[in-house]
XYZ file of N, CA and C in Angstrom:
843
model
N -33.169 55.934 -19.466
C -33.938 54.956 -18.705
C -32.975 53.937 -18.101
N -33.108 53.657 -16.833
C -32.232 52.685 -16.186
C -32.734 51.274 -16.462
N -31.802 50.318 -16.458
C -32.198 48.938 -16.669
C -31.162 48.029 -16.032
N -31.576 46.787 -15.741
C -30.673 45.824 -15.112
C -29.666 45.311 -16.111
N -28.506 44.894 -15.589
C -27.475 44.317 -16.437
C -27.155 42.910 -15.933
N -28.151 42.093 -15.835
C -27.978 40.739 -15.336
C -27.240 39.903 -16.358
N -26.215 39.183 -15.883
C -25.381 38.390 -16.775
C -25.715 36.915 -16.630
N -25.720 36.216 -17.738
C -26.062 34.799 -17.715
C -25.275 34.067 -18.768
N -24.777 32.869 -18.431
C -24.056 32.041 -19.388
C -24.972 31.005 -20.032
N -26.196 30.919 -19.571
C -27.092 29.885 -20.067
C -27.600 30.222 -21.459
N -27.611 29.239 -22.366
C -28.176 29.490 -23.698
C -29.640 29.878 -23.601
N -30.075 30.731 -24.484
C -31.456 31.200 -24.494
C -32.156 30.586 -25.691
N -33.406 30.243 -25.524
C -34.164 29.629 -26.612
C -34.249 30.580 -27.797
N -34.194 30.019 -28.975
C -34.264 30.838 -30.187
C -35.679 30.852 -30.724
N -36.020 31.942 -31.424
C -37.342 32.017 -32.056
C -37.169 31.871 -33.558
N -36.990 30.634 -33.983
C -36.753 30.340 -35.381
C -38.077 30.246 -36.146
N -37.977 30.323 -37.424
C -39.164 30.184 -38.248
C -38.793 30.305 -39.707
N -39.666 29.868 -40.582
C -39.384 29.941 -42.009
C -39.970 31.240 -42.556
N -39.128 32.288 -42.616
C -39.577 33.596 -43.076
C -38.803 34.048 -44.305
N -38.224 33.139 -45.041
C -37.448 33.517 -46.206
C -35.993 33.736 -45.859
N -35.237 34.225 -46.823
C -33.800 34.409 -46.634
C -33.508 35.546 -45.666
N -32.499 35.326 -44.823
C -32.023 36.337 -43.880
C -30.555 36.588 -44.180
N -30.159 37.857 -44.255
C -28.797 38.214 -44.655
C -28.055 38.928 -43.528
N -26.759 38.667 -43.447
C -25.899 39.304 -42.454
C -25.595 40.734 -42.880
N -25.732 41.696 -41.934
C -25.455 43.096 -42.221
C -24.323 43.664 -41.371
N -24.149 43.158 -40.158
C -23.122 43.674 -39.255
C -22.781 42.608 -38.224
N -21.655 42.806 -37.538
C -21.262 41.864 -36.492
C -20.309 42.566 -35.537
N -20.154 42.000 -34.348
C -19.210 42.560 -33.391
C -19.035 41.638 -32.203
N -17.804 41.592 -31.673
C -17.528 40.810 -30.470
C -17.996 41.568 -29.220
N -18.264 40.820 -28.157
C -18.492 41.483 -26.886
C -17.140 41.880 -26.276
N -17.147 42.462 -25.085
C -15.950 43.094 -24.551
C -14.833 42.107 -24.200
N -15.150 40.862 -23.867
C -14.100 39.888 -23.564
C -13.938 38.852 -24.673
N -14.561 39.106 -25.821
C -14.450 38.241 -27.013
C -14.900 36.811 -26.758
N -15.773 36.613 -25.774
C -16.326 35.281 -25.534
C -17.551 35.012 -26.400
N -18.159 36.087 -26.921
C -19.337 35.978 -27.779
C -19.232 36.995 -28.906
N -20.029 36.787 -29.938
C -20.208 37.839 -30.927
C -21.665 37.868 -31.357
N -22.089 39.031 -31.808
C -23.478 39.247 -32.182
C -23.524 39.662 -33.646
N -24.521 39.188 -34.353
C -24.685 39.483 -35.777
C -26.013 40.191 -36.001
N -25.957 41.365 -36.643
C -27.172 42.046 -37.047
C -27.598 41.544 -38.418
N -28.871 41.289 -38.593
C -29.367 40.705 -39.836
C -30.523 41.524 -40.399
N -31.016 41.089 -41.524
C -32.157 41.752 -42.153
C -33.468 41.442 -41.436
N -33.409 40.652 -40.366
C -34.631 40.309 -39.632
C -34.495 40.499 -38.131
N -33.308 40.905 -37.637
C -33.098 41.047 -36.200
C -31.641 40.821 -35.848
N -31.385 39.917 -34.882
C -29.994 39.635 -34.526
C -29.849 38.224 -33.980
N -28.602 37.731 -34.004
C -28.258 36.412 -33.480
C -26.994 36.527 -32.642
N -26.886 35.690 -31.610
C -25.727 35.696 -30.712
C -25.052 34.335 -30.767
N -23.723 34.353 -30.827
C -22.930 33.125 -30.889
C -21.863 33.150 -29.794
N -21.548 31.967 -29.254
C -20.373 31.847 -28.397
C -19.179 31.483 -29.266
N -17.982 31.846 -28.781
C -16.758 31.593 -29.533
C -16.252 30.177 -29.304
N -16.314 29.718 -28.056
C -15.815 28.376 -27.746
C -16.773 27.699 -26.765
N -17.548 26.719 -27.232
C -17.597 26.223 -28.610
C -18.316 27.219 -29.516
N -18.010 27.173 -30.808
C -18.645 28.058 -31.766
C -20.053 27.555 -32.051
N -21.039 28.251 -31.495
C -22.418 27.831 -31.724
C -23.363 28.997 -31.458
N -24.505 28.944 -32.103
C -25.534 29.952 -31.877
C -26.237 29.670 -30.561
N -26.396 30.710 -29.725
C -27.052 30.537 -28.431
C -28.331 31.353 -28.314
N -28.535 32.291 -29.215
C -29.764 33.074 -29.134
C -30.078 33.693 -30.490
N -31.370 33.826 -30.755
C -31.809 34.453 -31.994
C -33.064 35.271 -31.713
N -33.048 36.516 -32.134
C -34.228 37.367 -32.032
C -34.493 37.942 -33.422
N -35.348 37.260 -34.153
C -35.664 37.653 -35.528
C -37.156 37.505 -35.778
N -37.659 38.375 -36.663
C -39.064 38.353 -37.065
C -40.010 38.579 -35.879
N -39.476 39.128 -34.785
C -40.316 39.485 -33.648
C -41.065 40.779 -33.971
N -42.155 41.071 -33.265
C -42.915 42.294 -33.566
C -42.066 43.559 -33.556
N -41.113 43.674 -32.624
C -40.281 44.876 -32.536
C -39.356 45.023 -33.734
N -39.100 43.913 -34.443
C -38.195 43.947 -35.595
C -38.931 43.674 -36.902
N -40.231 43.796 -36.874
C -41.014 43.537 -38.070
C -40.631 44.524 -39.170
N -40.215 44.002 -40.301
C -39.805 44.823 -41.458
C -38.644 45.762 -41.115
N -37.785 45.337 -40.193
C -36.636 46.156 -39.806
C -35.351 45.338 -39.937
N -34.263 46.029 -40.297
C -32.946 45.412 -40.403
C -32.017 46.046 -39.384
N -31.116 45.242 -38.817
C -30.145 45.729 -37.834
C -28.828 45.969 -38.566
N -28.513 47.231 -38.834
C -27.346 47.561 -39.649
C -26.084 47.757 -38.815
N -26.227 48.027 -37.513
C -25.104 48.108 -36.575
C -25.560 47.518 -35.254
N -24.656 46.790 -34.569
C -25.049 46.209 -33.286
C -23.825 45.968 -32.413
N -24.015 46.127 -31.109
C -22.977 45.825 -30.116
C -23.663 45.217 -28.909
N -22.971 44.306 -28.228
C -23.541 43.682 -27.043
C -22.677 43.978 -25.824
N -23.284 43.952 -24.649
C -22.598 44.246 -23.395
C -22.244 42.948 -22.686
N -20.951 42.549 -22.766
C -20.484 41.302 -22.164
C -21.460 40.175 -22.490
N -21.972 39.452 -21.467
C -22.948 38.395 -21.704
C -24.296 38.756 -21.081
N -24.601 40.029 -21.066
C -25.859 40.471 -20.481
C -26.967 40.481 -21.527
N -28.113 40.948 -21.110
C -29.260 41.055 -22.006
C -29.306 42.383 -22.750
N -28.263 43.191 -22.630
C -28.271 44.544 -23.183
C -27.559 44.592 -24.534
N -28.228 45.153 -25.533
C -27.688 45.309 -26.880
C -27.942 46.747 -27.346
N -26.950 47.323 -28.009
C -27.118 48.641 -28.624
C -27.113 48.451 -30.131
N -28.049 49.070 -30.814
C -28.172 48.793 -32.248
C -28.730 49.977 -33.012
N -28.455 49.956 -34.313
C -29.045 50.895 -35.261
C -29.890 50.069 -36.216
N -31.151 50.419 -36.335
C -32.047 49.665 -37.205
C -32.630 50.587 -38.276
N -32.964 50.000 -39.404
C -33.639 50.746 -40.465
C -34.899 49.991 -40.863
N -35.894 50.745 -41.241
C -37.179 50.160 -41.610
C -37.285 50.017 -43.119
N -37.833 48.895 -43.546
C -38.078 48.690 -44.976
C -39.115 49.673 -45.503
N -39.904 50.240 -44.577
C -40.976 51.153 -44.975
C -40.543 52.616 -44.934
N -39.277 52.883 -44.587
C -38.795 54.257 -44.464
C -37.706 54.509 -45.502
N -38.037 55.031 -46.665
C -37.022 55.242 -47.710
C -35.961 56.259 -47.319
N -36.238 57.116 -46.322
C -35.254 58.115 -45.900
C -34.215 57.537 -44.954
N -34.435 56.289 -44.482
C -33.524 55.641 -43.528
C -33.298 56.512 -42.303
N -34.372 57.117 -41.786
C -34.263 57.961 -40.608
C -33.791 57.225 -39.373
N -33.947 55.907 -39.364
C -33.507 55.119 -38.222
C -32.003 55.115 -38.043
N -31.262 55.452 -39.089
C -29.805 55.464 -38.983
C -29.285 56.677 -38.226
N -30.174 57.540 -37.764
C -29.788 58.700 -36.973
C -30.023 58.481 -35.482
N -30.186 57.227 -35.077
C -30.374 56.958 -33.650
C -29.853 55.578 -33.286
N -29.449 55.460 -32.018
C -29.044 54.183 -31.437
C -30.134 53.764 -30.461
N -30.591 52.530 -30.576
C -31.609 52.013 -29.677
C -30.993 50.978 -28.737
N -31.417 51.005 -27.490
C -30.945 50.058 -26.485
C -32.007 48.984 -26.303
N -31.643 47.746 -26.609
C -32.586 46.624 -26.511
C -32.292 45.830 -25.249
N -33.331 45.550 -24.462
C -33.214 44.712 -23.266
C -33.890 43.380 -23.553
N -33.076 42.356 -23.759
C -33.618 41.045 -24.121
C -34.415 40.431 -22.980
N -34.128 40.825 -21.734
C -34.861 40.268 -20.594
C -36.336 40.668 -20.637
N -36.622 41.874 -21.115
C -38.002 42.337 -21.200
C -38.571 42.225 -22.607
N -37.680 42.012 -23.595
C -38.116 41.945 -24.975
C -38.590 43.283 -25.508
N -37.980 44.364 -24.983
C -38.387 45.708 -25.387
C -37.170 46.614 -25.534
N -37.352 47.700 -26.286
C -36.337 48.746 -26.329
C -36.424 49.556 -25.035
N -35.264 49.775 -24.408
C -35.225 50.436 -23.102
C -34.843 51.899 -23.192
N -34.425 52.369 -24.346
C -34.036 53.766 -24.501
C -33.422 53.979 -25.872
N -33.139 55.238 -26.187
C -32.511 55.534 -27.466
C -31.718 56.828 -27.402
N -30.725 56.912 -28.280
C -29.885 58.095 -28.431
C -30.120 58.632 -29.831
N -30.367 59.931 -29.945
C -30.667 60.524 -31.240
C -29.564 61.459 -31.702
N -29.398 61.539 -33.008
C -28.394 62.409 -33.602
C -28.963 63.072 -34.848
N -28.425 64.247 -35.199
C -28.828 64.894 -36.440
C -28.183 64.224 -37.648
N -27.131 63.459 -37.382
C -26.363 62.841 -38.461
C -26.443 61.322 -38.391
N -26.066 60.679 -39.479
C -26.084 59.222 -39.536
C -25.078 58.631 -38.544
N -25.500 57.611 -37.833
C -24.627 56.917 -36.884
C -23.784 55.910 -37.642
N -22.457 55.970 -37.440
C -21.548 55.064 -38.148
C -20.950 53.996 -37.233
N -21.169 54.111 -35.926
C -20.633 53.113 -35.008
C -21.206 53.282 -33.618
N -21.132 52.220 -32.827
C -21.568 52.274 -31.429
C -20.717 51.303 -30.627
N -20.195 51.766 -29.486
C -19.419 50.915 -28.575
C -19.903 51.182 -27.161
N -19.765 50.197 -26.293
C -20.240 50.368 -24.925
C -19.457 49.501 -23.957
N -19.543 49.865 -22.682
C -19.037 49.078 -21.563
C -20.041 49.264 -20.437
N -19.741 48.804 -19.246
C -20.769 48.776 -18.207
C -21.218 50.158 -17.736
N -20.382 51.179 -17.918
C -20.748 52.491 -17.396
C -21.039 53.537 -18.466
N -20.516 53.367 -19.682
C -20.741 54.374 -20.722
C -21.025 53.712 -22.058
N -21.629 54.504 -22.957
C -21.878 54.086 -24.329
C -21.510 55.253 -25.234
N -20.851 54.962 -26.353
C -20.423 55.999 -27.288
C -21.151 55.824 -28.616
N -21.774 56.902 -29.074
C -22.432 56.932 -30.383
C -21.510 57.668 -31.347
N -21.137 57.002 -32.441
C -20.156 57.536 -33.374
C -20.860 58.045 -34.626
N -20.594 59.296 -34.980
C -21.047 59.862 -36.246
C -19.811 60.211 -37.071
N -19.984 60.701 -38.284
C -18.832 60.850 -39.166
C -17.810 61.860 -38.648
N -18.264 62.924 -37.991
C -17.326 63.946 -37.536
C -17.401 64.196 -36.025
N -18.109 63.357 -35.299
C -18.245 63.566 -33.855
C -18.566 62.261 -33.152
N -18.193 62.196 -31.873
C -18.530 61.063 -31.014
C -19.168 61.617 -29.751
N -20.299 61.029 -29.357
C -21.017 61.455 -28.164
C -20.955 60.326 -27.138
N -20.490 60.648 -25.938
C -20.370 59.662 -24.868
C -21.481 59.901 -23.857
N -22.193 58.832 -23.500
C -23.308 58.906 -22.567
C -23.069 57.948 -21.397
N -23.649 58.263 -20.254
C -23.710 57.281 -19.181
C -24.677 56.191 -19.622
N -24.353 54.945 -19.311
C -25.212 53.853 -19.775
C -26.466 53.719 -18.920
N -26.366 54.072 -17.650
C -27.518 53.890 -16.773
C -28.702 54.776 -17.113
N -28.444 56.083 -17.319
C -29.566 56.993 -17.594
C -29.450 57.704 -18.937
N -28.456 57.291 -19.752
C -28.286 57.823 -21.115
C -28.167 59.352 -21.114
N -27.314 59.850 -20.217
C -27.045 61.287 -20.133
C -25.720 61.580 -20.825
N -25.707 62.557 -21.743
C -24.493 62.876 -22.488
C -23.474 63.522 -21.548
N -22.223 63.049 -21.605
C -21.175 63.582 -20.733
C -19.958 64.059 -21.511
N -19.880 63.744 -22.809
C -18.716 64.155 -23.584
C -19.080 64.263 -25.059
N -18.524 65.294 -25.720
C -18.697 65.487 -27.159
C -17.309 65.659 -27.747
N -16.890 64.719 -28.606
C -15.555 64.726 -29.181
C -15.650 64.968 -30.678
N -14.842 65.892 -31.190
C -14.811 66.172 -32.619
C -13.696 65.364 -33.270
N -13.989 64.749 -34.413
C -13.025 63.887 -35.093
C -12.841 64.327 -36.539
N -11.849 63.716 -37.168
C -11.713 63.813 -38.620
C -12.812 62.949 -39.250
N -12.935 62.970 -40.565
C -13.931 62.132 -41.234
C -13.800 60.687 -40.766
N -14.910 60.092 -40.317
C -14.878 58.776 -39.688
C -16.056 57.940 -40.172
N -16.111 57.731 -41.484
C -17.223 56.965 -42.057
C -17.191 55.501 -41.636
N -16.027 55.013 -41.195
C -15.930 53.625 -40.729
C -16.426 53.460 -39.294
N -16.717 54.542 -38.612
C -17.206 54.447 -37.232
C -16.146 53.985 -36.261
N -14.882 54.365 -36.485
C -13.789 53.902 -35.624
C -13.895 54.507 -34.229
N -13.878 53.647 -33.236
C -13.929 54.058 -31.836
C -13.747 52.805 -30.991
N -13.009 52.911 -29.895
C -12.808 51.752 -29.018
C -12.818 52.204 -27.574
N -13.395 51.362 -26.712
C -13.419 51.583 -25.274
C -12.674 50.449 -24.593
N -11.823 50.788 -23.618
C -11.170 49.749 -22.817
C -12.211 49.100 -21.918
N -12.265 47.783 -21.923
C -13.344 47.081 -21.215
C -13.202 47.130 -19.703
N -11.960 47.228 -19.192
C -11.760 47.080 -17.751
C -10.951 48.200 -17.112
N -10.858 49.340 -17.756
C -10.081 50.449 -17.191
C -10.914 51.249 -16.200
N -10.230 51.976 -15.330
C -10.894 52.874 -14.385
C -10.076 54.147 -14.276
N -10.575 55.299 -14.784
C -11.894 55.486 -15.379
C -11.950 54.925 -16.801
N -13.049 55.164 -17.486
C -13.172 54.691 -18.859
C -12.144 55.377 -19.754
N -11.655 54.633 -20.745
C -10.688 55.150 -21.714
C -11.249 54.901 -23.108
N -11.249 55.937 -23.921
C -11.775 55.855 -25.285
C -10.705 56.338 -26.252
N -10.568 55.637 -27.393
C -9.676 56.102 -28.458
C -10.492 56.225 -29.739
N -10.133 57.239 -30.540
C -10.856 57.513 -31.770
C -9.954 58.336 -32.684
N -10.337 58.554 -33.927
C -9.541 59.424 -34.792
C -9.479 60.850 -34.235
N -8.318 61.490 -34.392
C -8.200 62.892 -34.017
C -8.778 63.780 -35.110
N -8.507 65.061 -35.009
C -9.058 65.990 -35.993
C -8.180 66.135 -37.233
N -6.948 65.640 -37.171
C -6.076 65.667 -38.345
C -5.913 64.257 -38.896
N -5.591 64.153 -40.183
C -5.483 62.860 -40.853
C -4.418 61.991 -40.195
N -4.786 60.751 -39.847
C -3.845 59.799 -39.267
C -3.602 59.957 -37.786
N -4.272 60.916 -37.143
C -4.072 61.155 -35.706
C -5.025 60.307 -34.879
N -4.586 59.988 -33.651
C -5.394 59.229 -32.693
C -5.622 60.096 -31.462
N -6.867 60.189 -31.028
C -7.196 60.899 -29.790
C -7.433 59.886 -28.685
N -6.844 60.154 -27.516
C -7.033 59.324 -26.335
C -7.789 60.148 -25.298
N -8.977 59.687 -24.924
C -9.795 60.379 -23.935
C -9.876 59.519 -22.685
N -9.376 60.047 -21.572
C -9.381 59.313 -20.298
C -10.478 59.892 -19.418
N -11.620 59.244 -19.386
C -12.750 59.750 -18.624
C -13.106 61.155 -19.069
N -13.596 61.936 -18.131
C -13.975 63.314 -18.434
C -12.867 64.303 -18.114
N -11.697 63.794 -17.741
C -10.578 64.649 -17.371
C -9.780 65.024 -18.614
N -9.975 66.228 -19.106
C -9.271 66.655 -20.311
C -7.771 66.804 -20.083
N -7.328 66.890 -18.822
C -5.892 66.995 -18.548
C -5.171 65.701 -18.912
N -5.886 64.579 -18.892
C -5.280 63.289 -19.236
C -5.473 62.941 -20.709
N -6.156 63.794 -21.446
C -6.413 63.556 -22.857
C -5.229 64.010 -23.697
N -4.883 63.236 -24.710
C -3.815 63.658 -25.611
C -4.062 63.103 -27.002
N -3.369 63.678 -27.979
C -3.477 63.289 -29.379
C -2.083 63.018 -29.904
N -1.925 61.942 -30.682
C -0.625 61.668 -31.300
C -0.821 61.241 -32.748
N 0.208 61.461 -33.556
C 0.162 61.103 -34.964
C 0.561 59.639 -35.130
N -0.351 58.825 -35.643
C -0.087 57.397 -35.815
C 0.330 57.058 -37.243
N -0.286 57.712 -38.238
C -0.021 57.413 -39.644
C -0.087 58.703 -40.454
N 0.485 58.644 -41.653
C 0.419 59.784 -42.555
C -0.852 59.797 -43.379
N -1.501 58.661 -43.474
C -2.777 58.562 -44.183
C -3.892 58.252 -43.185
N -5.135 58.304 -43.643
C -6.283 58.154 -42.750
C -6.314 56.783 -42.079
N -6.860 56.743 -40.875
C -6.979 55.495 -40.135
C -8.023 54.584 -40.771
N -7.732 53.281 -40.769
C -8.682 52.290 -41.265
C -9.180 51.382 -40.152
N -8.386 51.240 -39.077
C -8.771 50.372 -37.968
C -8.006 50.793 -36.730
N -8.620 50.580 -35.567
C -7.923 50.791 -34.301
C -8.534 49.900 -33.238
N -7.742 49.629 -32.198
C -8.199 48.756 -31.123
C -7.476 49.115 -29.833
N -8.131 48.838 -28.703
C -7.557 48.984 -27.371
C -7.503 47.612 -26.712
N -6.484 47.384 -25.899
C -6.513 46.157 -25.110
C -7.457 46.335 -23.922
N -7.661 45.275 -23.165
C -8.665 45.294 -22.100
C -8.393 46.358 -21.051
N -7.138 46.505 -20.653
C -6.795 47.461 -19.601
C -6.672 48.883 -20.106
N -6.600 49.065 -21.424
C -6.445 50.396 -21.986
C -5.023 50.890 -22.011
N -4.045 49.996 -21.900
C -2.634 50.406 -21.885
C -1.998 50.384 -23.267
N -2.606 49.663 -24.232
C -2.045 49.520 -25.571
C -3.088 49.905 -26.626
N -2.612 50.553 -27.693
C -3.466 50.927 -28.822
C -2.865 50.360 -30.093
N -3.663 49.669 -30.892
C -3.227 49.177 -32.197
C -3.927 49.988 -33.280
N -3.174 50.337 -34.337
C -3.743 51.140 -35.423
C -3.283 50.608 -36.773
N -4.066 50.923 -37.791
C -3.696 50.648 -39.180
C -4.258 51.777 -40.022
N -3.560 52.091 -41.100
C -4.007 53.160 -41.995
C -4.717 52.570 -43.202
N -5.210 53.434 -44.064
C -5.885 52.979 -45.274
C -4.948 52.230 -46.211
N -3.653 52.469 -46.091
C -2.693 51.761 -46.938
C -2.681 50.276 -46.608
N -2.717 49.937 -45.316
C -2.895 48.550 -44.908
C -1.670 47.664 -44.945
N -0.489 48.234 -45.091
C 0.712 47.400 -45.150
C 1.372 47.229 -43.792
N 1.159 48.174 -42.886
C 1.818 48.169 -41.582
C 0.786 48.378 -40.479
N 0.936 47.613 -39.400
C 0.141 47.792 -38.192
C 1.078 48.292 -37.093
N 0.616 49.262 -36.329
C 1.441 49.823 -35.263
C 0.768 49.628 -33.913
N 1.598 49.436 -32.887
C 1.098 49.331 -31.519
C 1.778 50.413 -30.692
N 0.968 51.215 -30.001
C 1.461 52.343 -29.220
C 1.157 52.153 -27.737
N 1.965 52.787 -26.922
C 1.676 52.902 -25.505
C 0.615 53.977 -25.325
N -0.475 53.622 -24.682
C -1.581 54.562 -24.585
C -1.241 55.811 -23.784
N -0.458 55.682 -22.734
C -0.231 56.796 -21.815
C 0.455 57.989 -22.462
N 1.371 57.730 -23.437
C 2.110 58.837 -24.036
C 2.220 58.765 -25.559
N 1.584 57.762 -26.179
C 1.622 57.644 -27.631
C 2.937 57.151 -28.182
N 3.777 56.546 -27.345
C 5.070 56.029 -27.817
C 4.859 54.782 -28.671
N 5.542 54.733 -29.830
C 5.452 53.564 -30.708
C 6.243 52.408 -30.100
N 5.589 51.278 -29.886
C 6.230 50.097 -29.308
C 6.547 49.039 -30.359
N 5.638 48.829 -31.307
C 5.819 47.796 -32.327
C 5.386 48.342 -33.686
N 6.177 48.023 -34.680
C 5.813 48.304 -36.072
C 5.776 46.961 -36.785
N 4.586 46.511 -37.158
C 4.374 45.162 -37.652
C 4.003 45.207 -39.125
N 4.841 44.621 -39.969
C 4.574 44.662 -41.410
C 3.681 43.493 -41.797
N 2.496 43.830 -42.276
C 1.542 42.814 -42.714
C 1.911 42.282 -44.084
N 2.236 43.204 -45.017
C 2.586 42.824 -46.376
C 3.081 44.060 -47.111
N 3.742 43.841 -48.235
C 4.130 44.969 -49.086
C 2.972 45.393 -49.977
N 1.960 44.539 -50.065
C 0.798 44.837 -50.900
C -0.289 45.491 -50.069
N -0.865 46.592 -50.536
C -1.944 47.254 -49.793
C -3.162 46.348 -49.644
N -3.884 46.542 -48.551
C -5.132 45.812 -48.302
C -5.960 46.635 -47.323
N -7.247 46.359 -47.290
C -8.137 47.044 -46.361
C -8.191 46.241 -45.071
N -7.649 46.791 -43.994
C -7.661 46.112 -42.702
C -8.997 46.379 -42.020
N -9.692 45.306 -41.689
C -11.046 45.424 -41.157
C -11.128 45.188 -39.656
N -10.118 44.551 -39.063
C -10.221 44.207 -37.642
C -8.837 44.060 -37.022
N -8.662 44.630 -35.835
C -7.471 44.442 -35.008
C -7.941 43.974 -33.638
N -7.322 42.925 -33.105
C -7.762 42.383 -31.823
C -6.574 41.903 -30.997
N -6.471 42.393 -29.751
C -5.469 41.905 -28.815
C -5.953 40.629 -28.145
N -5.038 39.678 -27.906
C -5.400 38.547 -27.060
C -5.514 39.045 -25.626
N -6.219 38.296 -24.781
C -6.522 38.777 -23.430
C -5.283 39.063 -22.600
N -4.145 38.382 -22.915
C -2.917 38.610 -22.158
C -1.964 39.573 -22.863
N -2.393 40.166 -23.968
C -1.632 41.160 -24.738
C -0.363 40.594 -25.379
N -0.256 39.289 -25.500
C 0.949 38.694 -26.089
C 0.842 38.535 -27.604
N -0.382 38.618 -28.126
C -0.577 38.458 -29.562
C -1.600 39.477 -30.054
N -1.446 39.847 -31.344
C -2.384 40.761 -31.999
C -2.856 40.124 -33.291
N -4.175 40.007 -33.453
C -4.749 39.457 -34.668
C -5.128 40.567 -35.633
N -4.865 40.346 -36.924
C -5.146 41.346 -37.961
C -5.908 40.680 -39.102
N -7.115 41.148 -39.374
C -7.906 40.644 -40.497
C -7.996 41.725 -41.558
N -7.969 41.313 -42.806
C -7.977 42.291 -43.899
C -8.711 41.722 -45.106
N -8.703 42.492 -46.191
C -9.352 42.074 -47.428
C -8.555 41.015 -48.179
N -7.343 40.723 -47.716
C -6.567 39.639 -48.322
C -7.126 38.298 -47.859
N -6.594 37.224 -48.381
C -7.121 35.893 -48.053
C -6.492 35.307 -46.800
N -5.731 36.100 -46.039
C -5.058 35.594 -44.846
C -5.403 36.442 -43.627
N -5.274 35.811 -42.460
C -5.353 36.511 -41.178
C -3.972 36.423 -40.542
N -3.424 37.542 -40.114
C -2.089 37.573 -39.535
C -2.173 37.599 -38.012
N -1.312 36.809 -37.366
C -1.182 36.806 -35.914
C 0.241 37.245 -35.582
N 0.384 38.370 -34.897
C 1.695 38.891 -34.533
C 1.953 38.670 -33.041
N 3.158 38.216 -32.723
C 3.552 38.081 -31.332
C 4.092 39.410 -30.831
N 3.597 39.847 -29.682
C 4.047 41.082 -29.072
C 4.989 40.752 -27.918
N 6.270 40.770 -28.201
C 7.304 40.391 -27.235
C 7.837 41.658 -26.554
N 7.567 41.835 -25.256
C 8.046 43.047 -24.576
C 9.541 43.276 -24.693
N 10.330 42.199 -24.870
C 11.777 42.354 -24.963
C 12.196 43.024 -26.259
N 11.294 43.036 -27.261
C 11.627 43.678 -28.537
C 10.904 45.010 -28.738
N 10.100 45.392 -27.737
C 9.367 46.651 -27.859
C 10.318 47.835 -27.793
N 10.002 48.879 -28.533
C 10.851 50.082 -28.569
C 10.511 50.958 -27.388
N 11.142 50.706 -26.258
C 10.853 51.475 -25.033
C 11.997 52.413 -24.736
């Protein structure tokens, strides 16, 4: 189903109310990291980064009655959200086998993507949306939700997948079919697709910069973060986070690619400077 992608910076009124405790289940930044969205046990909330404040809340609405948002992604600052919801009344959690597209402008679901398997992640940009399952990723056009690519991966219970926000054509990175490998998919042209070995152990996190020229990865060991050149998989930076293992949960490039943020299960967040003069070229 086609829908408008009207963008607005204006705060939207919230529908607050006293409905008991609400718990955070998922979160994610938008494509330019100016906002982030939180899925909750009653719906979702949107926050701006600077200033840090809540600008919208959709909870306890009829469409989310007795439903929790376990995965969610937003499209820039538009009214479009992709989410996985589960019903309190469905013990089989059948809702986790589909991605629903919510249009906040109409207050309705505008479409959905279905899978035989549980959805572990969802990412989107203005032209495509990717539904991530444990062993496969399905890429659809965002306008009419038509499947255009089916990618097979290694076990991917973390739902690892990233789309470059501003590349042309779209660029997607995800786990390859072997442990520690990264697959780079450049649009629908398989001639530009390649796979490279990033780590000896399974991937725990990955990220793309805005243009799709750099890929950051971390393994389950969590001691080292690597940055690769997307075009050929060349290692540019090897960044040691710590000698102690940790679970790395987030990798994020700054908009100018000069810094990389790393969040983990440790009590610190690491910021690494990416100096082109020290890159291994």
